[in-house]
Short mmCIF file of C-alpha atoms in Angstrom, two decimals:
data_model
loop_
_atom_site.label_atom_id
_atom_site.label_comp_id
_atom_site.label_asym_id
_atom_site.label_seq_id
_atom_site.Cartn_x
_atom_site.Cartn_y
_atom_site.Cartn_z
CA MET A 71 39.80 82.66 -41.63
CA PRO A 72 40.93 81.23 -38.26
CA ALA A 73 39.21 78.01 -37.24
CA ALA A 74 37.88 79.63 -34.06
CA ALA A 75 35.91 82.17 -36.05
CA SER A 76 33.87 79.45 -37.75
CA GLN A 77 32.78 77.83 -34.48
CA LYS A 78 29.19 78.34 -33.44
CA PRO A 79 28.68 80.15 -30.12
CA SER A 80 27.86 77.77 -27.29
CA LEU A 81 24.58 77.92 -25.38
CA ILE A 82 26.38 76.79 -22.23
CA ARG A 83 26.78 79.48 -19.59
CA THR A 84 29.20 79.62 -16.68
CA LEU A 85 28.17 81.07 -13.30
CA ASP A 86 30.48 81.59 -10.36
CA ALA A 87 29.82 79.70 -7.13
CA ALA A 88 28.30 82.72 -5.40
CA ALA A 89 25.77 83.20 -8.21
CA VAL A 90 24.75 79.53 -8.12
CA ARG A 91 24.37 79.73 -4.34
CA ALA A 92 22.15 82.79 -4.68
CA VAL A 93 19.91 80.98 -7.19
CA VAL A 94 19.59 77.97 -4.87
CA GLU A 95 18.77 80.16 -1.85
CA ALA A 96 16.17 82.16 -3.79
CA HIS A 97 14.62 78.88 -4.95
CA ALA A 98 14.33 77.68 -1.35
CA ARG A 99 12.37 80.86 -0.55
CA TYR A 100 10.24 80.30 -3.67
CA LEU A 101 9.31 76.78 -2.51
CA LYS A 102 8.34 78.10 0.92
CA GLY A 103 6.37 81.04 -0.47
CA LEU A 104 8.66 83.58 1.20
CA PRO A 105 9.44 87.12 -0.05
CA ASN A 106 12.17 87.49 -2.70
CA GLY A 107 11.75 83.89 -3.75
CA ARG A 108 12.40 82.94 -7.36
CA ARG A 109 12.18 79.67 -9.21
CA ALA A 110 15.66 78.41 -10.08
CA VAL A 111 16.34 78.75 -13.80
CA LEU A 112 19.71 77.20 -14.61
CA GLN A 113 19.18 76.46 -18.28
CA TYR A 114 22.40 75.46 -20.09
CA VAL A 115 24.55 76.28 -17.05
CA ASN A 116 27.81 74.40 -16.57
CA LEU A 117 27.42 72.62 -13.23
CA ASN A 118 29.83 69.80 -13.96
CA ASN A 119 31.20 68.19 -10.75
CA TYR A 120 29.14 70.50 -8.52
CA GLU A 121 28.22 69.32 -5.01
CA LEU A 122 24.47 69.75 -4.51
CA ASP A 123 23.78 66.90 -2.07
CA GLY A 124 20.43 67.17 -0.32
CA VAL A 125 19.48 70.47 -1.98
CA ASP A 126 15.79 71.00 -2.74
CA LEU A 127 15.54 71.89 -6.44
CA SER A 128 11.98 70.69 -6.90
CA GLU A 129 10.36 72.36 -9.95
CA ALA A 130 13.69 73.94 -10.99
CA ASP A 131 14.43 74.47 -14.69
CA LEU A 132 17.72 72.76 -15.57
CA THR A 133 17.10 72.39 -19.29
CA GLY A 134 20.33 71.49 -21.07
CA ALA A 135 22.41 71.95 -17.91
CA LEU A 136 25.77 70.21 -17.66
CA LEU A 137 25.78 68.09 -14.51
CA GLY A 138 28.41 65.55 -15.46
CA GLY A 139 30.06 64.01 -12.40
CA ALA A 140 27.92 66.18 -10.11
CA SER A 141 27.14 64.96 -6.60
CA LEU A 142 23.35 64.99 -6.19
CA ARG A 143 22.85 62.43 -3.43
CA GLY A 144 19.44 62.83 -1.84
CA THR A 145 18.77 65.95 -3.93
CA ARG A 146 15.10 66.78 -4.50
CA LEU A 147 14.36 67.27 -8.17
CA ALA A 148 10.66 66.39 -8.13
CA ARG A 149 8.84 67.89 -11.12
CA ALA A 150 12.12 69.51 -12.24
CA VAL A 151 12.83 70.12 -15.92
CA LEU A 152 16.03 68.33 -16.94
CA TYR A 153 15.22 68.18 -20.63
CA GLY A 154 18.43 67.51 -22.55
CA ALA A 155 20.56 67.74 -19.41
CA ASP A 156 23.94 66.02 -19.31
CA LEU A 157 24.04 63.82 -16.18
CA ARG A 158 26.82 61.47 -17.20
CA ASP A 159 28.55 59.84 -14.23
CA ALA A 160 26.47 61.92 -11.79
CA ASP A 161 25.85 60.53 -8.30
CA LEU A 162 22.05 60.55 -7.92
CA ARG A 163 21.71 57.90 -5.25
CA GLY A 164 18.52 58.42 -3.26
CA ALA A 165 17.57 61.49 -5.32
CA ASP A 166 13.91 62.37 -5.86
CA LEU A 167 13.28 62.80 -9.59
CA SER A 168 9.59 61.90 -9.44
CA ARG A 169 7.47 63.33 -12.25
CA GLY A 170 10.54 65.07 -13.65
CA ASP A 171 11.04 65.85 -17.34
CA LEU A 172 14.21 63.98 -18.36
CA ARG A 173 13.47 63.70 -22.04
CA GLY A 174 16.71 63.55 -23.96
CA ALA A 175 18.79 63.62 -20.78
CA CYS A 176 22.08 61.74 -20.94
CA LEU A 177 22.45 59.41 -17.94
CA ARG A 178 25.33 57.31 -19.18
CA GLY A 179 27.23 55.93 -16.19
CA ALA A 180 25.04 57.79 -13.66
CA ASN A 181 24.35 56.12 -10.32
CA LEU A 182 20.61 56.23 -9.60
CA GLY A 183 20.56 53.57 -6.89
CA ASP A 184 17.40 53.90 -4.76
CA ALA A 185 16.43 57.07 -6.64
CA ASP A 186 12.73 57.89 -7.06
CA LEU A 187 11.91 58.28 -10.75
CA THR A 188 8.21 57.54 -10.35
CA GLY A 189 6.20 58.98 -13.20
CA CYS A 190 9.18 60.72 -14.82
CA ASP A 191 9.60 61.11 -18.56
CA LEU A 192 12.78 59.45 -19.84
CA ARG A 193 11.90 59.31 -23.49
CA GLU A 194 14.29 60.47 -26.18
CA GLY A 195 14.19 64.13 -27.05
CA VAL A 196 16.14 66.68 -29.06
CA THR A 197 16.77 70.38 -28.59
CA ALA A 198 16.72 72.64 -31.65
CA VAL A 199 18.61 75.95 -31.44
CA ARG A 200 18.87 78.89 -33.85
CA ASP A 201 21.68 78.70 -36.37
CA ASP A 202 22.65 81.60 -38.65
CA ASP A 203 23.43 79.28 -41.58
CA LYS A 204 20.90 76.46 -41.17
CA GLY A 205 18.09 78.28 -39.39
CA LEU A 206 17.92 75.52 -36.78
CA ARG A 207 20.43 72.95 -35.62
CA ILE A 208 20.17 70.11 -33.13
CA LEU A 209 22.05 70.57 -29.86
CA GLU A 210 23.92 67.36 -29.05
CA HIS A 211 26.03 66.12 -26.17
CA SER A 212 29.09 64.08 -27.09
CA SER A 213 26.96 61.02 -26.30
CA ARG A 214 23.53 60.43 -27.67
CA PRO A 215 20.56 62.13 -25.90
CA GLY A 216 18.21 59.86 -24.00
CA GLU A 217 21.04 57.42 -23.33
CA LEU A 218 20.94 55.31 -20.16
CA GLY A 219 23.84 53.07 -21.13
CA TYR A 220 25.86 51.72 -18.20
CA ALA A 221 23.73 53.64 -15.70
CA VAL A 222 23.08 52.08 -12.28
CA LEU A 223 19.39 52.05 -11.33
CA GLU A 224 19.64 49.36 -8.66
CA GLY A 225 16.62 49.57 -6.37
CA ALA A 226 15.31 52.68 -8.15
CA ALA A 227 11.59 53.44 -8.24
CA LEU A 228 10.47 53.97 -11.84
CA ALA A 229 6.78 53.07 -11.55
CA GLY A 230 4.79 54.74 -14.30
CA ALA A 231 7.86 56.27 -15.96
CA GLN A 232 7.86 56.78 -19.73
CA MET A 233 10.96 55.30 -21.31
CA SER A 234 9.82 54.35 -24.80
CA GLY A 235 12.80 54.06 -27.13
CA ALA A 236 15.30 54.58 -24.31
CA PHE A 237 18.82 53.44 -25.08
CA ALA A 238 19.67 51.37 -22.01
CA ARG A 239 22.27 48.80 -22.95
CA GLN A 240 24.02 47.15 -19.99
CA VAL A 241 21.99 49.18 -17.47
CA ASP A 242 21.66 47.72 -13.97
CA PHE A 243 17.95 47.62 -13.07
CA THR A 244 18.43 45.09 -10.23
CA ASP A 245 15.45 45.24 -7.82
CA ALA A 246 14.11 48.35 -9.57
CA ASP A 247 10.38 49.08 -9.51
CA LEU A 248 9.43 49.28 -13.19
CA SER A 249 5.74 48.55 -12.69
CA ASN A 250 3.51 50.05 -15.40
CA VAL A 251 6.54 51.64 -17.08
CA SER A 252 6.52 52.18 -20.83
CA LEU A 253 9.56 50.59 -22.49
CA ARG A 254 8.09 50.14 -25.96
CA GLY A 255 10.88 49.62 -28.45
CA ALA A 256 13.54 50.23 -25.80
CA ARG A 257 17.04 48.98 -26.52
CA LEU A 258 17.88 46.97 -23.42
CA THR A 259 20.48 44.57 -24.79
CA ASN A 260 22.63 43.03 -22.01
CA ALA A 261 20.73 44.94 -19.30
CA ARG A 262 20.50 43.44 -15.83
CA MET A 263 16.93 43.30 -14.53
CA ASP A 264 17.27 40.67 -11.81
CA GLY A 265 14.48 40.97 -9.27
CA ALA A 266 12.94 43.95 -11.08
CA ASN A 267 9.21 44.50 -10.78
CA LEU A 268 7.86 44.71 -14.34
CA SER A 269 4.20 44.24 -13.40
CA GLY A 270 2.00 45.82 -16.04
CA ALA A 271 5.01 47.17 -17.96
CA SER A 272 4.83 47.63 -21.73
CA LEU A 273 7.84 46.02 -23.42
CA GLN A 274 6.40 45.71 -26.89
CA ASN A 275 9.11 45.26 -29.53
CA ALA A 276 11.86 45.92 -26.97
CA GLU A 277 15.36 44.66 -27.75
CA MET A 278 16.11 42.37 -24.79
CA ALA A 279 18.74 40.00 -26.11
CA ASN A 280 20.98 38.63 -23.35
CA VAL A 281 18.98 40.46 -20.66
CA SER A 282 19.14 38.89 -17.20
CA LEU A 283 15.62 38.67 -15.75
CA ARG A 284 16.27 36.25 -12.88
CA ARG A 285 13.42 36.44 -10.34
CA ALA A 286 11.90 39.38 -12.23
CA VAL A 287 8.15 39.93 -11.79
CA ILE A 288 6.38 40.01 -15.16
CA VAL A 289 2.75 39.81 -14.02
CA GLY A 290 0.65 41.54 -16.67
CA ALA A 291 3.72 42.68 -18.64
CA ASP A 292 3.24 43.06 -22.40
CA LEU A 293 6.19 41.34 -24.09
CA GLY A 294 4.63 41.20 -27.54
CA GLY A 295 7.28 41.35 -30.22
CA ALA A 296 10.11 41.67 -27.69
CA ASP A 297 13.41 40.05 -28.69
CA LEU A 298 14.31 37.77 -25.76
CA THR A 299 17.11 35.89 -27.51
CA ASP A 300 19.33 34.26 -24.86
CA ALA A 301 17.54 36.18 -22.08
CA ASP A 302 17.79 34.56 -18.62
CA LEU A 303 14.22 33.98 -17.39
CA THR A 304 15.16 31.79 -14.42
CA GLN A 305 12.48 31.88 -11.68
CA VAL A 306 10.54 34.77 -13.23
CA LEU A 307 7.32 35.41 -11.34
CA ARG A 308 4.20 35.23 -13.46
CA ALA A 309 0.57 35.71 -12.48
CA PRO A 310 -0.78 33.03 -10.10
CA PRO A 311 -3.93 31.02 -10.76
CA PRO A 312 -7.08 32.57 -9.23
CA ILE A 313 -7.46 29.73 -6.71
CA ILE A 314 -4.78 27.51 -5.15
CA TYR A 315 -5.67 23.96 -4.08
CA ILE A 316 -3.72 21.81 -1.60
CA ASP A 317 -4.69 18.15 -1.99
CA ASP A 318 -8.05 19.22 -3.46
CA GLU A 319 -8.67 21.63 -0.58
CA PRO A 320 -8.71 25.42 -1.21
CA LEU A 321 -5.75 27.25 0.29
CA HIS A 322 -7.89 29.55 2.42
CA GLU A 323 -9.49 26.51 4.10
CA VAL A 324 -6.07 24.97 4.79
CA LEU A 325 -5.03 28.20 6.52
CA GLU A 326 -8.25 28.32 8.52
CA ALA A 327 -7.52 24.78 9.77
CA HIS A 328 -4.01 25.89 10.74
CA GLU A 329 -5.36 28.87 12.69
CA LEU A 330 -7.82 26.58 14.47
CA PHE A 331 -4.90 24.31 15.41
CA CYS A 332 -3.06 27.31 16.92
CA GLU A 333 -6.08 28.64 18.79
CA SER A 334 -7.06 25.23 20.24
CA ASN A 335 -3.51 24.31 21.25
CA GLY A 336 -3.55 21.39 18.82
CA ARG A 337 -6.89 19.92 19.83
CA GLN A 338 -8.59 20.85 16.55
CA GLY A 339 -7.52 21.64 13.00
CA LYS A 340 -4.11 20.71 11.65
CA ILE A 341 -0.73 22.27 10.91
CA GLY A 342 -0.37 23.67 7.41
CA ASP A 343 2.42 22.15 5.34
CA LEU A 344 2.60 24.54 2.42
CA ALA A 345 6.03 24.27 0.81
CA ASP A 346 6.34 25.98 -2.60
CA VAL A 347 2.78 27.34 -2.41
CA ASP A 348 1.86 30.66 -4.04
CA PHE A 349 -0.15 32.66 -1.48
CA ARG A 350 -0.77 35.68 -3.72
CA PRO A 351 -4.39 34.82 -4.61
CA LEU A 352 -5.24 35.53 -0.94
CA LYS A 353 -3.87 39.09 -1.32
CA ARG A 354 -3.56 39.71 2.43
CA LEU A 355 -2.90 37.80 5.62
CA LYS A 356 -2.97 40.79 7.93
CA ALA A 357 -2.98 39.90 11.66
CA ARG A 358 -3.58 36.20 10.90
CA ARG A 359 -2.46 33.62 13.45
CA LEU A 360 0.02 31.46 11.56
CA SER A 361 2.48 30.36 14.25
CA GLY A 362 4.53 27.32 13.22
CA LEU A 363 3.45 27.55 9.59
CA SER A 364 5.67 25.47 7.32
CA ALA A 365 5.96 27.31 4.00
CA PRO A 366 9.53 27.03 2.70
CA LYS A 367 10.03 28.47 -0.80
CA ALA A 368 6.49 29.81 -0.77
CA VAL A 369 5.55 33.00 -2.64
CA PHE A 370 4.15 35.99 -0.73
CA PHE A 371 5.36 38.72 -3.12
CA GLY A 372 3.79 42.12 -2.37
CA MET A 373 1.27 40.79 0.17
CA ASP A 374 0.03 42.47 3.37
CA LEU A 375 1.06 40.47 6.46
CA GLU A 376 1.08 43.37 8.89
CA GLY A 377 0.83 42.16 12.48
CA ALA A 378 0.77 38.48 11.45
CA GLN A 379 1.79 35.94 14.08
CA LEU A 380 4.50 33.82 12.51
CA GLN A 381 6.41 32.64 15.58
CA GLY A 382 8.48 29.58 14.74
CA ALA A 383 7.35 29.60 11.10
CA ASN A 384 9.53 27.99 8.45
CA LEU A 385 9.86 30.50 5.62
CA SER A 386 13.27 29.44 4.33
CA GLY A 387 13.81 30.49 0.73
CA ALA A 388 10.38 32.17 0.61
CA ASP A 389 9.70 35.09 -1.73
CA LEU A 390 8.75 37.92 0.63
CA ARG A 391 9.83 40.79 -1.61
CA GLY A 392 7.89 43.98 -0.96
CA VAL A 393 5.81 42.23 1.71
CA LYS A 394 4.34 44.31 4.52
CA LEU A 395 5.44 42.65 7.77
CA LYS A 396 5.15 45.73 9.93
CA ASN A 397 4.78 44.76 13.62
CA ALA A 398 4.65 41.07 12.66
CA ASP A 399 5.81 38.52 15.23
CA LEU A 400 8.60 36.46 13.65
CA ARG A 401 10.32 35.32 16.83
CA GLY A 402 12.07 32.01 16.25
CA ALA A 403 11.14 32.00 12.56
CA ARG A 404 13.41 30.32 10.03
CA LEU A 405 14.09 32.70 7.14
CA VAL A 406 17.31 31.21 5.79
CA GLY A 407 17.86 32.45 2.23
CA ALA A 408 14.51 34.23 2.17
CA GLN A 409 14.03 37.02 -0.38
CA LEU A 410 13.02 40.15 1.58
CA THR A 411 14.05 42.93 -0.80
CA ARG A 412 12.10 46.10 0.05
CA ALA A 413 10.07 44.29 2.71
CA ASP A 414 8.58 46.42 5.50
CA LEU A 415 9.77 44.89 8.78
CA SER A 416 9.46 48.08 10.80
CA GLY A 417 8.55 47.30 14.40
CA ALA A 418 8.69 43.54 13.73
CA LYS A 419 9.67 41.09 16.46
CA LEU A 420 12.72 39.13 15.35
CA GLY A 421 14.18 38.13 18.70
CA PRO A 422 14.42 34.66 20.27
CA LEU A 423 11.31 32.57 20.94
CA LYS A 424 11.17 30.97 24.37
CA ILE A 425 10.02 27.33 24.14
CA ALA A 426 10.92 26.09 27.63
CA GLU A 427 12.36 27.38 30.90
CA ASP A 428 15.93 27.41 29.62
CA ARG A 429 15.43 26.98 25.88
CA VAL A 430 14.93 29.47 23.07
CA ILE A 431 14.89 29.35 19.27
CA ARG A 432 16.55 32.30 17.57
CA THR A 433 15.23 33.90 14.42
CA ASP A 434 17.51 32.71 11.62
CA MET A 435 17.96 35.04 8.65
CA THR A 436 21.23 33.54 7.45
CA ARG A 437 21.84 34.44 3.78
CA ALA A 438 18.54 36.32 3.63
CA VAL A 439 18.34 39.08 1.01
CA LEU A 440 17.21 42.29 2.74
CA ARG A 441 18.24 44.86 0.14
CA GLY A 442 16.34 48.08 0.74
CA ALA A 443 14.26 46.48 3.52
CA ASP A 444 12.83 48.67 6.29
CA LEU A 445 13.88 47.38 9.73
CA ARG A 446 13.41 50.63 11.62
CA GLY A 447 12.39 50.01 15.20
CA ALA A 448 12.52 46.23 14.81
CA SER A 449 13.22 44.18 17.93
CA ALA A 450 15.93 41.78 16.77
CA PRO A 451 18.23 40.86 19.66
CA ARG A 452 20.42 37.83 18.91
CA VAL A 453 19.00 37.47 15.38
CA ARG A 454 21.18 35.49 12.97
CA LEU A 455 22.10 37.56 9.93
CA ILE A 456 25.19 35.64 8.84
CA GLU A 457 25.97 36.36 5.15
CA ALA A 458 22.71 38.32 4.86
CA ASP A 459 22.53 41.10 2.26
CA LEU A 460 21.62 44.30 4.10
CA SER A 461 22.68 46.76 1.42
CA ARG A 462 20.46 49.85 1.45
CA ALA A 463 18.47 48.43 4.40
CA ARG A 464 17.13 50.94 6.93
CA LEU A 465 18.21 49.96 10.44
CA ASP A 466 17.46 53.15 12.40
CA GLY A 467 16.31 52.31 15.92
CA ALA A 468 16.53 48.54 15.40
CA ASP A 469 17.54 46.53 18.47
CA LEU A 470 20.37 44.32 17.23
CA ARG A 471 22.07 43.55 20.53
CA GLY A 472 23.96 40.27 20.31
CA ALA A 473 22.99 39.81 16.66
CA GLU A 474 25.21 37.75 14.37
CA MET A 475 25.82 40.28 11.62
CA PRO A 476 27.36 39.97 8.15
CA ALA A 477 31.14 40.25 8.15
CA ASN A 478 30.99 43.66 6.43
CA LEU A 479 28.77 45.18 9.14
CA ALA A 480 29.36 45.84 12.80
CA VAL A 481 26.70 46.54 15.40
#
């Protein structure tokens, strides 16, 4: 009997481009509640190397679909079913996969930078199909289902995702939001998790040998039984004490004295000198008057500083990741080497601070890390951004006239 005759028929279907287009268009009508709308059902369809950038496939059924090498930048796949789908080497940067079913999906080598995977299910899964000889057989891709190996999830949002048992060796989780994610028993050997937010994550019995966790946030993370052999835990951020004291004085009183100094033009109170202080127990400093505050290398991670007055403040090397600085006044502030990943600086004032008739101090953000930061509408003329990391930063509408930009960017 010829070898071909013994091969099992494949579940994978092939559709021509016109048929795929028709499915996508009918799905768009379905999402809008228009006549002749139909939910996209592309189960086991070969869509390898397809270009579907920006398409709205929310709630679509792509079970077992082949999407290897597909371009899905900015594609909406919220609540979509991608169970057992093959997404190897796919470009999913900025895609919305929130609350999607990705059980058993193969993401080896996929680029999920800045993708939204909030609440999605990335656990391992298998697909059983009818077999004439065996009754049922397991459908397998050439690589193992549920595999995240070598995937890029830099800056991705994975809060609340279920990833128990995920195979994620050498994955790049740099700056990813993994808060409250379930990674019980996950195989994360050699993964890069620098700057990742693992607050409240479950990492029980996870294999984390040689994992890089530099500056990772592990507040409330359960690491019971995790193998951290040779893991790099440099500058990991743990939970702060409930109350911070500065020379036997509570931090909130020190800040009140600083505000009094600002309001009285130096006649009362005193300037706060708060280097290396962890401000997180205060939770919020919204609209506070903190001009001239000296807090180099201080920790403000995740705090609300919207509208705060920080003119001339020294925040060099400070941890301001995820901080809300919307409409804050940072004119003349020193932010050299500050960590501002995912900070909200929309509408912030970052221009020069006038200190005399012919003298100004420019805001200095030299070598600041602004990955994924929101600078939309910020007023930042003449700001110093020499060697700053602005990858994935949002700069729409920002006033950067005369700014000193990184060598790889031009204004």
